[in-house]
């Protein structure tokens, strides 16, 4: 069994109004060194796969088809073997 | 001319669209449940506004995989008329029937207000009862209408006349302060290359009767009828 931890973020260069608002809030709290904030999504999938390569292939496929919008988003993921 | 209004779990403008077609235009219309796979007999499909599937993951992301959307894609590919309003527009983008994607409104606010629109292309099945350059008023109600598309495709949309509506001032000036959501090029609505699929964020079905204080949206629906009359059988053979 594997656990996939998927991070979805807006592509570099795509305006992130949410990130900008968070950055503004941090600045108002006195954190002036924050140059940029990007807000993204974090998904955790538990996969009933025994083969790592198979699991990896399926995660990529799921990202391409549903979990990520390639027009505005990028993703990275980690795959970790877990025991039940 | 027979209209179909698709109903997803979470659609909430379906009854308004139905009302306009049925009571204002006096044309046959049916609801189409999202599990439906057959669109035979319809001459125009409307994807209404709302919050399909709770807008979970991304707006429109889950709706686009409902059974009816395969049928809608096939219908559009055969030249059938498809109109996506607000959430319907977002679903058309997710489904790839129109290019681009929606981001959160620049202000982060859900904007529920009247906006002015400039009609950029009046030579489509959806806008032929407007004049090019005409300024009309319609309500918007959305949190994610901040349209984005990469520069090459944007250039193509502009070149091919696929930008149909732009947010503008009451005088018709396309300016940043007239833009409720920060969309690229003040874009409020786009169509595909063949002009048969239109997506727009504003709600024409909410301004189609004088009693509501504004009937500017009615001409969008009238355009569809008038296009249909001038092209008899065109849609029927394509989509029947």
CSV table of C-alpha atoms in Angstrom, one decimal:
chain,number,residue,atom,x,y,z
A,1,UNK,CA,0.0,0.0,0.0
A,2,UNK,CA,1.2,3.5,-0.8
A,3,UNK,CA,0.4,6.9,0.3
A,4,UNK,CA,0.6,9.7,-2.3
A,5,UNK,CA,1.0,13.3,-1.1
A,6,UNK,CA,0.2,15.6,-3.9
A,7,UNK,CA,0.9,19.3,-3.9
A,8,UNK,CA,-1.0,21.5,-6.4
A,9,UNK,CA,0.1,25.1,-6.9
A,10,UNK,CA,-0.7,27.8,-9.4
A,11,UNK,CA,1.9,28.0,-12.1
A,12,UNK,CA,4.7,30.6,-11.8
A,13,UNK,CA,3.5,33.8,-13.3
A,14,UNK,CA,-0.2,33.1,-12.7
A,15,UNK,CA,-1.7,35.8,-10.4
A,16,UNK,CA,-2.6,34.3,-7.0
A,17,UNK,CA,-5.0,36.8,-5.3
A,18,UNK,CA,-5.3,34.6,-2.3
A,19,UNK,CA,-1.5,34.5,-1.9
A,20,UNK,CA,-1.3,38.2,-2.3
A,21,UNK,CA,-4.0,38.7,0.4
A,22,UNK,CA,-2.1,36.4,2.8
A,23,UNK,CA,1.1,38.3,2.1
A,24,UNK,CA,-0.6,41.6,2.8
A,25,UNK,CA,-1.9,40.2,6.1
A,26,UNK,CA,1.5,38.9,7.1
A,27,UNK,CA,3.0,42.3,6.2
A,28,UNK,CA,0.4,44.0,8.4
A,29,UNK,CA,1.5,41.8,11.3
A,30,UNK,CA,5.1,43.1,10.8
A,31,UNK,CA,6.5,40.3,8.6
A,32,UNK,CA,8.2,42.5,6.0
A,33,UNK,CA,10.6,39.9,4.7
A,34,UNK,CA,7.9,37.8,3.0
A,35,UNK,CA,8.5,38.5,-0.7
A,36,UNK,CA,5.8,36.2,-2.1
A,37,UNK,CA,3.1,33.9,-0.9
A,38,UNK,CA,1.5,31.2,-3.1
A,39,UNK,CA,-1.5,29.3,-1.8
A,40,UNK,CA,-2.0,25.8,-3.1
A,41,UNK,CA,-3.7,22.5,-2.4
A,42,UNK,CA,-2.5,19.4,-0.6
A,43,UNK,CA,-4.1,16.0,-1.3
A,44,UNK,CA,-3.3,12.8,0.4
A,45,UNK,CA,-4.3,9.6,-1.4
A,46,UNK,CA,-4.1,6.1,0.1
A,47,UNK,CA,-3.6,3.6,-2.8
A,48,UNK,CA,-4.1,-0.1,-2.7
A,49,UNK,CA,-1.1,-0.8,-4.9
A,50,UNK,CA,1.7,-3.2,-4.2
A,51,UNK,CA,3.8,-2.0,-7.1
A,52,UNK,CA,5.5,1.5,-6.8
A,53,UNK,CA,5.8,2.1,-10.6
A,54,UNK,CA,2.1,1.2,-11.0
A,55,UNK,CA,1.1,3.6,-8.2
A,56,UNK,CA,3.2,6.3,-9.6
A,57,UNK,CA,1.8,5.9,-13.1
A,58,UNK,CA,-1.7,6.1,-11.7
A,59,UNK,CA,-1.1,9.2,-9.6
A,60,UNK,CA,0.3,11.0,-12.7
A,61,UNK,CA,-2.8,9.9,-14.7
A,62,UNK,CA,-5.2,11.1,-12.0
A,63,UNK,CA,-3.4,14.4,-11.8
A,64,UNK,CA,-3.6,14.9,-15.5
A,65,UNK,CA,-7.2,13.9,-15.8
A,66,UNK,CA,-8.9,15.4,-12.7
A,67,UNK,CA,-6.8,16.7,-9.8
A,68,UNK,CA,-4.8,19.4,-11.7
A,69,UNK,CA,-5.9,21.9,-14.3
A,70,UNK,CA,-2.8,22.1,-16.5
A,71,UNK,CA,-3.8,25.5,-17.9
A,72,UNK,CA,-3.1,27.3,-14.6
A,73,UNK,CA,-1.7,24.7,-12.1
A,74,UNK,CA,1.5,22.6,-11.6
A,75,UNK,CA,1.9,19.7,-9.2
A,76,UNK,CA,4.5,17.6,-7.5
A,77,UNK,CA,4.0,14.5,-5.4
A,78,UNK,CA,5.7,12.1,-3.0
A,79,UNK,CA,5.0,8.4,-2.8
A,80,UNK,CA,5.6,6.5,0.4
A,81,UNK,CA,5.1,2.9,1.1
A,82,UNK,CA,2.9,2.4,4.2
A,83,UNK,CA,1.6,-0.6,6.0
A,84,UNK,CA,-2.0,-1.0,7.0
B,1,UNK,CA,-36.8,25.0,-31.6
B,2,UNK,CA,-36.3,22.8,-28.6
B,3,UNK,CA,-34.0,23.8,-25.7
B,4,UNK,CA,-32.5,21.6,-23.0
B,5,UNK,CA,-31.3,22.9,-19.6
B,6,UNK,CA,-28.8,20.6,-18.0
B,7,UNK,CA,-29.2,20.0,-14.2
B,8,UNK,CA,-26.2,19.1,-12.2
B,9,UNK,CA,-26.4,18.5,-8.4
B,10,UNK,CA,-25.9,22.1,-7.2
B,11,UNK,CA,-27.2,23.9,-10.3
B,12,UNK,CA,-29.3,26.8,-9.1
B,13,UNK,CA,-30.1,28.9,-12.2
B,14,UNK,CA,-31.7,26.0,-14.1
B,15,UNK,CA,-35.2,27.1,-13.3
B,16,UNK,CA,-34.5,30.7,-14.3
B,17,UNK,CA,-33.3,29.5,-17.7
B,18,UNK,CA,-36.2,27.2,-18.1
B,19,UNK,CA,-38.6,30.1,-17.2
B,20,UNK,CA,-37.1,32.4,-19.8
B,21,UNK,CA,-37.3,29.8,-22.6
B,22,UNK,CA,-40.8,28.6,-21.6
B,23,UNK,CA,-42.6,31.8,-20.4
B,24,UNK,CA,-40.6,34.6,-22.1
B,25,UNK,CA,-39.8,33.1,-25.5
B,26,UNK,CA,-42.6,30.5,-25.5
B,27,UNK,CA,-40.5,27.7,-26.8
B,28,UNK,CA,-40.3,24.0,-25.8
B,29,UNK,CA,-37.7,23.3,-23.1
B,30,UNK,CA,-36.8,20.3,-20.9
B,31,UNK,CA,-34.6,19.7,-18.0
B,32,UNK,CA,-31.7,17.3,-18.7
B,33,UNK,CA,-30.5,15.4,-15.6
B,34,UNK,CA,-26.7,15.1,-15.4
B,35,UNK,CA,-26.9,11.3,-15.8
B,36,UNK,CA,-28.5,11.6,-19.2
B,37,UNK,CA,-26.4,10.3,-22.1
B,38,UNK,CA,-28.7,11.1,-25.1
B,39,UNK,CA,-29.3,14.6,-26.4
B,40,UNK,CA,-31.2,13.7,-29.5
B,41,UNK,CA,-34.0,16.1,-30.3
B,42,UNK,CA,-32.5,19.2,-28.8
B,43,UNK,CA,-31.5,22.2,-30.8
B,44,UNK,CA,-29.7,24.1,-28.1
B,45,UNK,CA,-28.2,23.0,-24.8
B,46,UNK,CA,-27.9,25.4,-21.8
B,47,UNK,CA,-25.4,24.7,-19.0
B,48,UNK,CA,-26.8,26.9,-16.2
B,49,UNK,CA,-25.2,28.7,-13.3
B,50,UNK,CA,-24.8,27.3,-9.8
B,51,UNK,CA,-22.4,25.4,-7.7
B,52,UNK,CA,-22.2,22.0,-9.5
B,53,UNK,CA,-21.0,19.2,-7.2
B,54,UNK,CA,-20.3,21.9,-4.5
B,55,UNK,CA,-17.5,23.3,-6.7
B,56,UNK,CA,-15.3,20.8,-4.9
B,57,UNK,CA,-11.6,20.4,-6.0
B,58,UNK,CA,-11.9,23.1,-8.7
B,59,UNK,CA,-15.1,24.7,-10.1
B,60,UNK,CA,-16.5,22.6,-12.8
B,61,UNK,CA,-13.8,19.9,-12.4
B,62,UNK,CA,-16.2,17.2,-11.2
B,63,UNK,CA,-19.2,18.3,-13.3
B,64,UNK,CA,-17.2,17.8,-16.5
B,65,UNK,CA,-17.0,14.1,-15.8
B,66,UNK,CA,-20.7,13.6,-15.3
B,67,UNK,CA,-22.2,11.4,-18.1
B,68,UNK,CA,-24.1,14.2,-19.7
B,69,UNK,CA,-20.9,16.1,-20.5
B,70,UNK,CA,-19.6,13.4,-22.9
B,71,UNK,CA,-22.9,13.8,-24.7
B,72,UNK,CA,-22.5,17.6,-24.7
B,73,UNK,CA,-19.0,17.4,-26.1
B,74,UNK,CA,-20.2,15.1,-28.9
B,75,UNK,CA,-23.1,17.4,-29.5
B,76,UNK,CA,-20.8,20.5,-29.7
B,77,UNK,CA,-18.5,18.6,-32.0
B,78,UNK,CA,-21.4,18.0,-34.4
B,79,UNK,CA,-22.1,21.7,-34.5
B,80,UNK,CA,-24.9,21.9,-31.9
B,81,UNK,CA,-25.5,25.1,-30.0
B,82,UNK,CA,-24.2,25.1,-26.4
B,83,UNK,CA,-24.6,28.1,-24.1
B,84,UNK,CA,-22.7,28.0,-20.8
B,85,UNK,CA,-23.7,30.7,-18.2
B,86,UNK,CA,-21.5,31.4,-15.2
B,87,UNK,CA,-20.9,27.9,-13.6
B,88,UNK,CA,-21.8,26.6,-17.1
B,89,UNK,CA,-19.0,28.6,-18.6
B,90,UNK,CA,-16.6,27.3,-16.0
B,91,UNK,CA,-17.6,23.7,-16.8
B,92,UNK,CA,-17.1,24.4,-20.6
B,93,UNK,CA,-13.6,25.5,-19.7
B,94,UNK,CA,-12.8,22.5,-17.6
B,95,UNK,CA,-14.2,20.2,-20.3
B,96,UNK,CA,-12.0,21.9,-22.9
B,97,UNK,CA,-14.9,22.9,-25.1
B,98,UNK,CA,-13.6,26.5,-24.7
B,99,UNK,CA,-10.0,27.4,-24.0
B,100,UNK,CA,-8.6,28.8,-20.7
B,101,UNK,CA,-9.4,28.6,-17.0
B,102,UNK,CA,-10.9,30.6,-14.2
B,103,UNK,CA,-9.0,32.0,-11.2
B,104,UNK,CA,-10.3,33.5,-8.0
B,105,UNK,CA,-11.6,37.1,-8.5
B,106,UNK,CA,-8.7,39.5,-8.0
B,107,UNK,CA,-10.6,41.2,-5.2
B,108,UNK,CA,-11.2,37.8,-3.5
B,109,UNK,CA,-14.8,38.9,-3.1
B,110,UNK,CA,-17.8,37.2,-4.5
B,111,UNK,CA,-19.2,39.8,-6.8
B,112,UNK,CA,-23.0,40.1,-7.1
B,113,UNK,CA,-23.7,43.3,-9.1
B,114,UNK,CA,-24.8,44.7,-12.4
B,115,UNK,CA,-22.0,45.2,-15.0
B,116,UNK,CA,-21.8,46.8,-18.3
B,117,UNK,CA,-20.7,44.7,-21.3
B,118,UNK,CA,-19.5,45.7,-24.7
B,119,UNK,CA,-20.7,43.4,-27.5
B,120,UNK,CA,-17.4,42.6,-29.3
B,121,UNK,CA,-18.9,40.2,-31.9
B,122,UNK,CA,-22.5,40.5,-33.0
B,123,UNK,CA,-22.1,37.9,-35.8
B,124,UNK,CA,-22.7,34.8,-33.7
B,125,UNK,CA,-25.8,32.6,-33.1
B,126,UNK,CA,-26.0,34.1,-29.6
B,127,UNK,CA,-25.5,37.8,-30.3
B,128,UNK,CA,-27.0,38.7,-33.7
B,129,UNK,CA,-29.8,40.8,-32.1
B,130,UNK,CA,-27.2,43.1,-30.6
B,131,UNK,CA,-25.0,45.6,-32.5
B,132,UNK,CA,-21.3,45.3,-32.5
B,133,UNK,CA,-19.9,47.8,-30.0
B,134,UNK,CA,-23.2,48.2,-28.2
B,135,UNK,CA,-23.1,48.6,-24.4
B,136,UNK,CA,-25.6,46.4,-22.5
B,137,UNK,CA,-26.1,45.7,-18.8
B,138,UNK,CA,-26.3,42.3,-17.1
B,139,UNK,CA,-25.9,41.0,-13.6
B,140,UNK,CA,-22.9,38.9,-12.5
B,141,UNK,CA,-22.7,36.7,-9.4
B,142,UNK,CA,-19.5,34.8,-9.0
B,143,UNK,CA,-16.3,34.4,-6.9
B,144,UNK,CA,-14.2,32.9,-9.7
B,145,UNK,CA,-14.6,34.7,-13.0
B,146,UNK,CA,-11.0,35.9,-13.4
B,147,UNK,CA,-10.5,34.5,-16.9
B,148,UNK,CA,-7.0,33.3,-17.8
B,149,UNK,CA,-5.5,31.9,-21.0
B,150,UNK,CA,-2.0,31.8,-22.2
B,151,UNK,CA,-0.8,34.6,-24.4
B,152,UNK,CA,-0.8,32.6,-27.7
B,153,UNK,CA,-4.3,31.4,-27.3
B,154,UNK,CA,-5.5,34.9,-26.2
B,155,UNK,CA,-4.0,36.3,-29.4
B,156,UNK,CA,-5.9,33.7,-31.3
B,157,UNK,CA,-9.2,34.5,-29.5
B,158,UNK,CA,-8.7,38.2,-30.4
B,159,UNK,CA,-7.7,37.5,-34.0
B,160,UNK,CA,-10.6,35.1,-34.7
B,161,UNK,CA,-13.2,37.3,-33.1
B,162,UNK,CA,-13.9,34.8,-30.3
B,163,UNK,CA,-14.0,37.4,-27.6
B,164,UNK,CA,-17.8,38.1,-27.6
B,165,UNK,CA,-18.3,40.2,-24.5
B,166,UNK,CA,-16.0,42.5,-22.5
B,167,UNK,CA,-16.6,44.3,-19.2
B,168,UNK,CA,-16.7,48.1,-19.8
B,169,UNK,CA,-17.9,51.3,-18.3
B,170,UNK,CA,-21.4,52.6,-19.1
B,171,UNK,CA,-19.8,54.6,-21.9
B,172,UNK,CA,-18.3,51.5,-23.4
B,173,UNK,CA,-14.7,52.1,-22.3
B,174,UNK,CA,-12.9,48.8,-21.6
B,175,UNK,CA,-11.1,49.9,-18.4
B,176,UNK,CA,-9.7,48.0,-15.4
B,177,UNK,CA,-12.1,49.7,-13.0
B,178,UNK,CA,-15.1,48.3,-15.0
B,179,UNK,CA,-13.8,44.8,-14.6
B,180,UNK,CA,-15.5,43.0,-11.6
B,181,UNK,CA,-13.0,40.1,-11.4
B,182,UNK,CA,-9.6,40.9,-13.0
B,183,UNK,CA,-10.2,38.8,-16.1
B,184,UNK,CA,-7.6,39.0,-18.9
B,185,UNK,CA,-8.5,41.7,-21.4
B,186,UNK,CA,-11.7,42.4,-19.5
B,187,UNK,CA,-13.1,39.2,-21.1
B,188,UNK,CA,-16.7,38.4,-19.9
B,189,UNK,CA,-17.6,35.8,-22.6
B,190,UNK,CA,-15.9,33.8,-25.4
B,191,UNK,CA,-17.0,31.5,-28.1
B,192,UNK,CA,-15.4,28.6,-30.0
B,193,UNK,CA,-14.0,29.1,-33.6
B,194,UNK,CA,-17.2,28.0,-35.2
B,195,UNK,CA,-19.3,30.4,-32.9
B,196,UNK,CA,-21.6,27.5,-31.8
B,197,UNK,CA,-20.4,27.3,-28.2
B,198,UNK,CA,-20.6,30.4,-26.0
B,199,UNK,CA,-19.6,30.8,-22.4
B,200,UNK,CA,-20.2,33.9,-20.4
B,201,UNK,CA,-20.0,34.9,-16.7
B,202,UNK,CA,-22.9,37.4,-16.7
B,203,UNK,CA,-26.5,36.0,-16.4
B,204,UNK,CA,-28.7,36.9,-19.4
B,205,UNK,CA,-31.5,34.8,-17.9
B,206,UNK,CA,-31.7,37.2,-14.9
B,207,UNK,CA,-32.4,40.2,-17.1
B,208,UNK,CA,-34.9,39.0,-19.7
B,209,UNK,CA,-38.0,40.7,-18.6
B,210,UNK,CA,-39.0,44.4,-18.1
B,211,UNK,CA,-40.6,43.5,-14.7
B,212,UNK,CA,-37.1,42.6,-13.5
B,213,UNK,CA,-35.9,46.1,-14.5
B,214,UNK,CA,-33.7,45.0,-17.4
B,215,UNK,CA,-34.4,43.0,-20.5
B,216,UNK,CA,-31.0,43.2,-22.1
B,217,UNK,CA,-30.4,39.5,-21.7
B,218,UNK,CA,-33.5,38.6,-23.7
B,219,UNK,CA,-31.9,39.5,-27.0
B,220,UNK,CA,-29.2,36.8,-26.4
B,221,UNK,CA,-32.0,34.2,-26.3
B,222,UNK,CA,-33.8,35.9,-29.2
B,223,UNK,CA,-30.5,35.8,-31.2
B,224,UNK,CA,-30.5,32.0,-30.8
B,225,UNK,CA,-34.1,31.8,-32.2
B,226,UNK,CA,-33.4,34.2,-35.0
B,227,UNK,CA,-30.2,32.3,-36.0
B,228,UNK,CA,-32.2,29.1,-35.9
B,229,UNK,CA,-34.9,30.5,-38.2
B,230,UNK,CA,-32.4,31.7,-40.7
B,231,UNK,CA,-30.6,28.4,-40.8
B,232,UNK,CA,-33.5,26.0,-40.9
B,233,UNK,CA,-32.5,22.4,-40.5
B,234,UNK,CA,-28.9,23.3,-39.9
B,235,UNK,CA,-28.8,22.4,-36.3
B,236,UNK,CA,-31.4,19.7,-36.7
B,237,UNK,CA,-29.4,17.7,-39.2
B,238,UNK,CA,-26.3,18.3,-37.3
B,239,UNK,CA,-27.7,17.3,-34.0
B,240,UNK,CA,-30.9,15.4,-34.5
